[in-house]
Coordinates of C-alpha atoms and ligand atoms in Angstrom, one line a residue:
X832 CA -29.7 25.5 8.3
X833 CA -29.3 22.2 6.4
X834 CA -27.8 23.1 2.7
X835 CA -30.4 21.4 0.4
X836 CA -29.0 19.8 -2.5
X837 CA -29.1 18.9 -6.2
X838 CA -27.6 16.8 -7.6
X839 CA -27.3 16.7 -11.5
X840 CA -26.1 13.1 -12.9
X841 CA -26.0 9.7 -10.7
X842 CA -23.8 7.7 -13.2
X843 CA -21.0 6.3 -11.3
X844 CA -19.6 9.2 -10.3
X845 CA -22.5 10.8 -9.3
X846 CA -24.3 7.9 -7.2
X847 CA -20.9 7.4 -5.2
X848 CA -21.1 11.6 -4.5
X849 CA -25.0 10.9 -3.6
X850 CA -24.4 8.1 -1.3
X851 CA -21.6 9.6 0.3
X852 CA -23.4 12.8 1.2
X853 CA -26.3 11.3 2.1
X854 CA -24.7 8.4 4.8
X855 CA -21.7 10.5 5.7
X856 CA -22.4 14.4 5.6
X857 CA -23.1 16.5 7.8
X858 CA -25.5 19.8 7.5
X859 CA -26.4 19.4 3.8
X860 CA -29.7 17.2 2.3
X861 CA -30.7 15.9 -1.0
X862 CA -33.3 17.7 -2.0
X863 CA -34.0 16.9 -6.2
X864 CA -31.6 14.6 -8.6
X865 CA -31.4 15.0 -12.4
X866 CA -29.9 12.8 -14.7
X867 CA -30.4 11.7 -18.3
X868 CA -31.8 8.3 -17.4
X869 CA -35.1 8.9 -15.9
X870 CA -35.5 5.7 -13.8
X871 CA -31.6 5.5 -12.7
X872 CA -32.5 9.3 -11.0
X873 CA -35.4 7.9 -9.5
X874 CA -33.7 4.5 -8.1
X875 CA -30.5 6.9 -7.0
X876 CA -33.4 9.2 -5.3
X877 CA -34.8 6.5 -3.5
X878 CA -32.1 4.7 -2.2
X879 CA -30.7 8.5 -1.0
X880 CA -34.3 10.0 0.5
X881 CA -34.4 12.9 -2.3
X882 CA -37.4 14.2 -2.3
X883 CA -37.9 15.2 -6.3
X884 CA -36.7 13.8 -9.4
X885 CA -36.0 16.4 -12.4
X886 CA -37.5 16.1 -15.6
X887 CA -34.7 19.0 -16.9
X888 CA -31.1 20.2 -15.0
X889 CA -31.9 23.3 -15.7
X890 CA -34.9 23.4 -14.0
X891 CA -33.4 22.0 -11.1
X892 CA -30.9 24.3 -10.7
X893 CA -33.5 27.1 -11.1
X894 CA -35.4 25.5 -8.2
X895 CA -35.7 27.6 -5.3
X896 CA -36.3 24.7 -2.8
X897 CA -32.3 23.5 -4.2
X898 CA -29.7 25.7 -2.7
X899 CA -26.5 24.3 -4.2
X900 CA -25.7 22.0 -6.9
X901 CA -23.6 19.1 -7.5
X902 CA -22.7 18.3 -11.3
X903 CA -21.4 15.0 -12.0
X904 CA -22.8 14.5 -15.3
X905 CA -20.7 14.0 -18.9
X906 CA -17.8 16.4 -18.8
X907 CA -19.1 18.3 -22.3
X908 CA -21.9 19.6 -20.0
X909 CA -20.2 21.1 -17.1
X910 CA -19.1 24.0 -18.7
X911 CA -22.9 25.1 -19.6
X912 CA -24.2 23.8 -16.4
X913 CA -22.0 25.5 -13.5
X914 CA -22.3 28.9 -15.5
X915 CA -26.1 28.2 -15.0
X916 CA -25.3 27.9 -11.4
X917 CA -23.1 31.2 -11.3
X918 CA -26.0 33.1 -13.4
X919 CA -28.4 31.3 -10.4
X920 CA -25.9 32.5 -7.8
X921 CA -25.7 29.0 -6.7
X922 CA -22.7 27.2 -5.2
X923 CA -21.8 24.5 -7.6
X924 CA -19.5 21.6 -6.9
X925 CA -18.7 20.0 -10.4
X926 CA -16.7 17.0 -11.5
X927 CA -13.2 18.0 -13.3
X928 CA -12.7 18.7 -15.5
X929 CA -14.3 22.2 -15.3
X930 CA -14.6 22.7 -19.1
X931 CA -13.7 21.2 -22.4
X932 CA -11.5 24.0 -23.0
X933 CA -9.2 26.3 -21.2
X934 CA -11.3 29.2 -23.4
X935 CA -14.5 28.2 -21.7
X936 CA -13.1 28.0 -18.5
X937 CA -12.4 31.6 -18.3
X938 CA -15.8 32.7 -19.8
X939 CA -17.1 30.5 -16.1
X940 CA -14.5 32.9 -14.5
X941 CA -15.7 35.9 -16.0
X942 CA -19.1 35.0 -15.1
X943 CA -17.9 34.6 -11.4
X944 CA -16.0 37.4 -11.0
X945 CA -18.7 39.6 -12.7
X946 CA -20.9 37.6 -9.9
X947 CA -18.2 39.0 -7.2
X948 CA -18.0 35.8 -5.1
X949 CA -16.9 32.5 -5.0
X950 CA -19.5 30.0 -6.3
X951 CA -17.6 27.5 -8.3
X952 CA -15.8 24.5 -6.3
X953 CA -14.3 21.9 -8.9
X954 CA -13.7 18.4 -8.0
X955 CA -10.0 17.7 -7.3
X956 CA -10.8 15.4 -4.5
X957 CA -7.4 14.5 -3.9
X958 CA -6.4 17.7 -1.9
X959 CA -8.9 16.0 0.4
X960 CA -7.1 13.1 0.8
X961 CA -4.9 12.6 3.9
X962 CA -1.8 10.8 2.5
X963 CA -1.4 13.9 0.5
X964 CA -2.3 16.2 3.4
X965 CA -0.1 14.8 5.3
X966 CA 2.8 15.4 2.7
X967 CA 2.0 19.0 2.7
X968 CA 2.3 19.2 6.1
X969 CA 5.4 17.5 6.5
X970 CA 6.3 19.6 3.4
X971 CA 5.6 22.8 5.2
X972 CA 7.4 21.8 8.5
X973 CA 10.0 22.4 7.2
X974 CA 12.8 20.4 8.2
X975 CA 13.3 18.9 4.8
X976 CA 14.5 21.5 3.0
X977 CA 13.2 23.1 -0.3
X978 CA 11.3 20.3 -2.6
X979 CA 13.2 19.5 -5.5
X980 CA 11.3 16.7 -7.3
X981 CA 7.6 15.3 -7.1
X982 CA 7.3 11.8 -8.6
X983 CA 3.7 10.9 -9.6
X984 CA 2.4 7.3 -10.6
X985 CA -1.0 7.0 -11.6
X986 CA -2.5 3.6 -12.6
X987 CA -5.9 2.5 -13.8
X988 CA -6.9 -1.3 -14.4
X989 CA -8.5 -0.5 -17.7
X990 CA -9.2 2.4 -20.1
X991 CA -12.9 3.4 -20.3
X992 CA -14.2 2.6 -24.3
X993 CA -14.7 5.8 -24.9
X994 CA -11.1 6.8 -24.0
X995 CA -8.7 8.4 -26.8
X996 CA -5.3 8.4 -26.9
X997 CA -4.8 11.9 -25.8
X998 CA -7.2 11.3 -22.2
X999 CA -4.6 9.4 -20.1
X1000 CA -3.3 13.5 -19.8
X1001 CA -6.6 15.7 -20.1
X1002 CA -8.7 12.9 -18.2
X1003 CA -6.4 11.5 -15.8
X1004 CA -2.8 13.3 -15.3
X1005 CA -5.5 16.8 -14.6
X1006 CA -5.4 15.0 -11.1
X1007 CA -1.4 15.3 -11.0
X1008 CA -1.1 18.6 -12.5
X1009 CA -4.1 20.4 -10.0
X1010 CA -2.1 18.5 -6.8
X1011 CA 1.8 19.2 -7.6
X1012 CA 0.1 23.1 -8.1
X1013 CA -1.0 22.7 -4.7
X1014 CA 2.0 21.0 -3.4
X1015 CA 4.8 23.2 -4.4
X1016 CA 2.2 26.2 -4.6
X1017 CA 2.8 27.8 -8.0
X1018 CA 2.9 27.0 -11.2
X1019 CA 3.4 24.7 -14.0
X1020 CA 5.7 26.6 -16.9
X1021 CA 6.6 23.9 -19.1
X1022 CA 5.6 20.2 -20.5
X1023 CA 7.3 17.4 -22.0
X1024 CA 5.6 14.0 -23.3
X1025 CA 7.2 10.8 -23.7
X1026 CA 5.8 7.2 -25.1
X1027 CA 7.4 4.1 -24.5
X1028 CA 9.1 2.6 -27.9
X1029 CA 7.1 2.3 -30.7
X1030 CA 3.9 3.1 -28.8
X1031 CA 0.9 4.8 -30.8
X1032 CA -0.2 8.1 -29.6
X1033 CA -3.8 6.9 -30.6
X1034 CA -3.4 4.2 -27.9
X1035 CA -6.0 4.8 -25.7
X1036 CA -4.5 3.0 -22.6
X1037 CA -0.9 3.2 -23.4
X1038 CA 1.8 4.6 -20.7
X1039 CA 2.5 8.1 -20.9
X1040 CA 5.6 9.6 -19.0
X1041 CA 5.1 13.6 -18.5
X1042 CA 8.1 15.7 -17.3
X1043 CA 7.0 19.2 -16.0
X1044 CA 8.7 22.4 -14.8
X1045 CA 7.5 23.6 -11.7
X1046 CA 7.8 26.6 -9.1
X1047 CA 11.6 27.7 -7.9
X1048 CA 12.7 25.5 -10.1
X1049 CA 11.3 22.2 -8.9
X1050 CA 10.8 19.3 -11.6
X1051 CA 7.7 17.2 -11.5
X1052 CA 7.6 13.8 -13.0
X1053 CA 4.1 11.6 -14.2
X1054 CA 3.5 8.3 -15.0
X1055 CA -0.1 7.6 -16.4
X1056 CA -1.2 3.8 -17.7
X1057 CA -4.6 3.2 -17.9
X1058 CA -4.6 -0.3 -19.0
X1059 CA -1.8 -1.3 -16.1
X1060 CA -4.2 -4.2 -15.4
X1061 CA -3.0 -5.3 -11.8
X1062 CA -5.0 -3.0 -10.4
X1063 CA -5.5 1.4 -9.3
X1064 CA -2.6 2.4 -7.9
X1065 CA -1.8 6.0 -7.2
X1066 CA 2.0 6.7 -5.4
X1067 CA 3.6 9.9 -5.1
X1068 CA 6.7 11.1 -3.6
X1069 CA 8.6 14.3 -2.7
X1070 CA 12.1 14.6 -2.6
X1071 CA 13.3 17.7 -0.9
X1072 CA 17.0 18.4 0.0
X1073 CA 17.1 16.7 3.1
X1074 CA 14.5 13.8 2.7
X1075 CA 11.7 12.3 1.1
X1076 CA 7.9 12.1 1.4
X1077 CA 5.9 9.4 0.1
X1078 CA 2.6 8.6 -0.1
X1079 CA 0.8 5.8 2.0
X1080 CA -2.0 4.1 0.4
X1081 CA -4.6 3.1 3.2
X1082 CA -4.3 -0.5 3.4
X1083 CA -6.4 -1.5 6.2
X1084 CA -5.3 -5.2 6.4
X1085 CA -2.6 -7.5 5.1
X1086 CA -3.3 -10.8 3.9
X1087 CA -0.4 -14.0 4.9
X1088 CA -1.4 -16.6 2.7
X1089 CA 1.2 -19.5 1.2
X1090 CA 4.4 -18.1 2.1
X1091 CA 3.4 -14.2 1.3
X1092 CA 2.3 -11.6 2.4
X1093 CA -0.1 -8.9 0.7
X1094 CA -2.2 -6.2 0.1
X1095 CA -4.9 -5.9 -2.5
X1096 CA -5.5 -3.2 -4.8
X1097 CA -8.5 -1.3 -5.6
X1098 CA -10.4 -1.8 -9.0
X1099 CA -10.8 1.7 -8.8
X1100 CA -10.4 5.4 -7.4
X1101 CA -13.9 5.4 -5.6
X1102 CA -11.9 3.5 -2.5
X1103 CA -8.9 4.2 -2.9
X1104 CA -10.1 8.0 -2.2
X1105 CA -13.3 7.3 -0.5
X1106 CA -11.8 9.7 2.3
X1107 CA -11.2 12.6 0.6
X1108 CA -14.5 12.3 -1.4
X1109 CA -16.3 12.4 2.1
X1110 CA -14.0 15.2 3.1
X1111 CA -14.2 17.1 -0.1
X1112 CA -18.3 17.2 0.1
X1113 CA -18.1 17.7 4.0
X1114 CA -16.1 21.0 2.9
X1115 CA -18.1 22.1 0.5
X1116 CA -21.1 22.3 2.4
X1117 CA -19.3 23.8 5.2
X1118 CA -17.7 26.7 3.0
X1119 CA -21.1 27.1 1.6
X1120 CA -22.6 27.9 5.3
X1121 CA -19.8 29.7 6.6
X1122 CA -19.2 31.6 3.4
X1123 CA -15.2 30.7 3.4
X1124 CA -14.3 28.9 -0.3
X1125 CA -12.7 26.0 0.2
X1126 CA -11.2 23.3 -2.3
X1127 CA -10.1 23.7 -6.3
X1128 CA -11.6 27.3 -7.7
X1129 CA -12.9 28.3 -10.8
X1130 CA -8.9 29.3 -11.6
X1131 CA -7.4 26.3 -10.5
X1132 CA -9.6 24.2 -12.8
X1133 CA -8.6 26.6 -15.6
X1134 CA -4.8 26.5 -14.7
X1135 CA -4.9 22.6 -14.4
X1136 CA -6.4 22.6 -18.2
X1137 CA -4.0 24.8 -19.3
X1138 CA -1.5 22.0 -18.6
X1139 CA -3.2 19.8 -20.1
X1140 CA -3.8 21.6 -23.1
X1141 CA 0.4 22.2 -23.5
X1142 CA 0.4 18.0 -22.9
X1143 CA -1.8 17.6 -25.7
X1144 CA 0.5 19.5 -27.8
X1145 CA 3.8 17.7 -26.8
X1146 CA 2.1 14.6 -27.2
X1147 CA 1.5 16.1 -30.9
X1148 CA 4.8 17.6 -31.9
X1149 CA 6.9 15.8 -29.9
X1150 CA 8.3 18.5 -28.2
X1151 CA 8.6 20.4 -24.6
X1152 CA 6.0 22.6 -24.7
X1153 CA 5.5 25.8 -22.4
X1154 CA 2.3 26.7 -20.4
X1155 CA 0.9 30.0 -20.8
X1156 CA 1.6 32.2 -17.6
X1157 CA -1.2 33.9 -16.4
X1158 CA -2.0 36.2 -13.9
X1159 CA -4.1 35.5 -10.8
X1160 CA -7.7 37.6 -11.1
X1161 CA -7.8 39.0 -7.4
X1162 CA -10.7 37.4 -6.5
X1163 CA -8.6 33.9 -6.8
X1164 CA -5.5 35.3 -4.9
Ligands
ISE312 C1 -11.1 9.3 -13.9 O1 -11.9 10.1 -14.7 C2 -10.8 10.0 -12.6 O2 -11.1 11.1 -12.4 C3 -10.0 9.2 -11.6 O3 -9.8 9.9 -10.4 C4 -8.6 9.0 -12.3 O4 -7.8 8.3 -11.4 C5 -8.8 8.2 -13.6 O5 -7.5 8.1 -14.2 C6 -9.7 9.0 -14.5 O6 -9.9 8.3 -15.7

């Protein structure tokens, strides 16, 4: 059975998750594409052998010839849109963040877990990614020793327009706080955010530097500039008690050119994890045929906005701020 798929918003985002699945994906078809611009659905369509473009997302979603959806359209419409899905009994992959709030996150997770299954996938791509597979692994080898620190850097060239000051944590660092959960497998307790000198907290693409409690102790560390300029740039590296890990970018060649030597850097995330985006929707679509969840759930998009949430607030007072402790709903355990 091929899984036949909708897709709701082809902006960036969404035509990069289009193309991808349709070139690279195996056991899954587009099947009908939504988005708010009528004629970029029907180019995306096209160019991706879709066979219907949808005048309405929820329409498409209630479409019986769609059998899962993909959301990738403005984050103040994901909320509404994957509990359509749940109430559907659809699988949905969407975007992160999963809500606007951590308060309309769990009313999703009600909805799922009054559904009884797993429906909701949300898009932290980078457990796909190898370089941070491979860290886990090496992690859970064991012949480092306990981790003790993770140190995150997470670069952009520019900051979107319509950033604010408080995105660089609840648009970008929600990718450091869902993978160091994943990492050290547990939770974040506690936040602390920091701005360089005399640095606005209105700055949109100003450097933010986050310190966070994590599990057994561990202490995580996250750098975030969005207008770094030189280029996307995502390093990360654990220090346990008898070693490191870091994170390799793939660099696939090296230029030697007047008495250097280099490699050049993305302009944005869509290459730099192009793998685990192909990955990601390759597991999705598997879990949705052989039934076995796979990826960020409902819960862990909740938990990660819960983090960001306590940011926001440290960003605002100053202060280390703790995270609310929550117990796991069983059908997340
Ligand atoms: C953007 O929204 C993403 O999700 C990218 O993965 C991230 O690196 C970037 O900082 C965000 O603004």
């Amino acid at each position: 059975m091929s899984v036949r798929l909708g897709i709701v918003g082809v902006g960036v985002m969404g035509a990069d998750h289009a193309r991808t699945i349709a070139s690279q994906v195996a056991g899954a078809s587009i099947r009908s594409i939504y988005d708010a611009n009528a004629e970029r659905a029907r180019q995306i369509a096209d160019e991706v052998g879709a066979t219907d473009v949808a005048g309405d997302p929820l329409r498409l979603i209630g479409d019986p010839q769609v059998d899962a959806v993909l959301i990738a359209s403005p984050d103040s419409t994901h909320k509404e849109l994957s509990l359509a899905c749940i109430m559907a009994r659809k699988p949905v992959l969407c975007e992160k963040p999963l809500a606007s709030t951590s308060q309309e996150c769990l009313e999703l997770i009600d909805a799922e877990m009054a559904a009884g299954v797993r429906l909701v996938q949300v898009g932290y791509m980078r457990r796909f990614d190898p370089a941070y597979a491979a860290m886990k692994a090496q992690l859970a080898a064991g012949q480092l020793g306990k981790p003790l620190l993770f140190h995150c850097i997470h670069r952009n060239v520019a900051a979107p327009p319509w950033f604010d000051g408080g995105m660089a944590i609840a648009n970008s660092a929600v990718h450091e706080f869902d993978i160091i959960r994943w990492m050290l497998a547990g939770d974040l307790t506690a936040i602390s955010v920091f701005r360089p000198g005399e640095v606005s907290t209105q700055t949109p693409g100003a450097p933010v530097f986050l310190v966070l409690d994590g599990p057994g102790g561990t202490l995580a560390t996250i750098e975030v500039f969005n207008d770094a300029a030189y280029g996307y740039d995502v390093r990360g590296e654990l220090v346990c008690e008898k070693g490191t890990i870091e994170l390799q970018r793939p660099v696939h060649a090296l230029v030697n050119h007047a008495l250097s030597q280099g490699a050049s850097y993305p302009l944005d995330w869509r290459p730099r994890f192009q793998d685990a985006y192909r990955l990601q929707a390759q597991g999705w679509i598997d879990s949705i045929r052989d039934g076995k969840p796979t990826g960020a759930s409902a819960w862990d998009g909740y938990a990660a906005t819960l983090v960001a949430e306590a940011g926001l607030r440290s960003l605002a007072s100053g202060h280390r701020e703790d995270i609310p402790a929550t117990p796991v709903p069983r059908l997340y355990g």
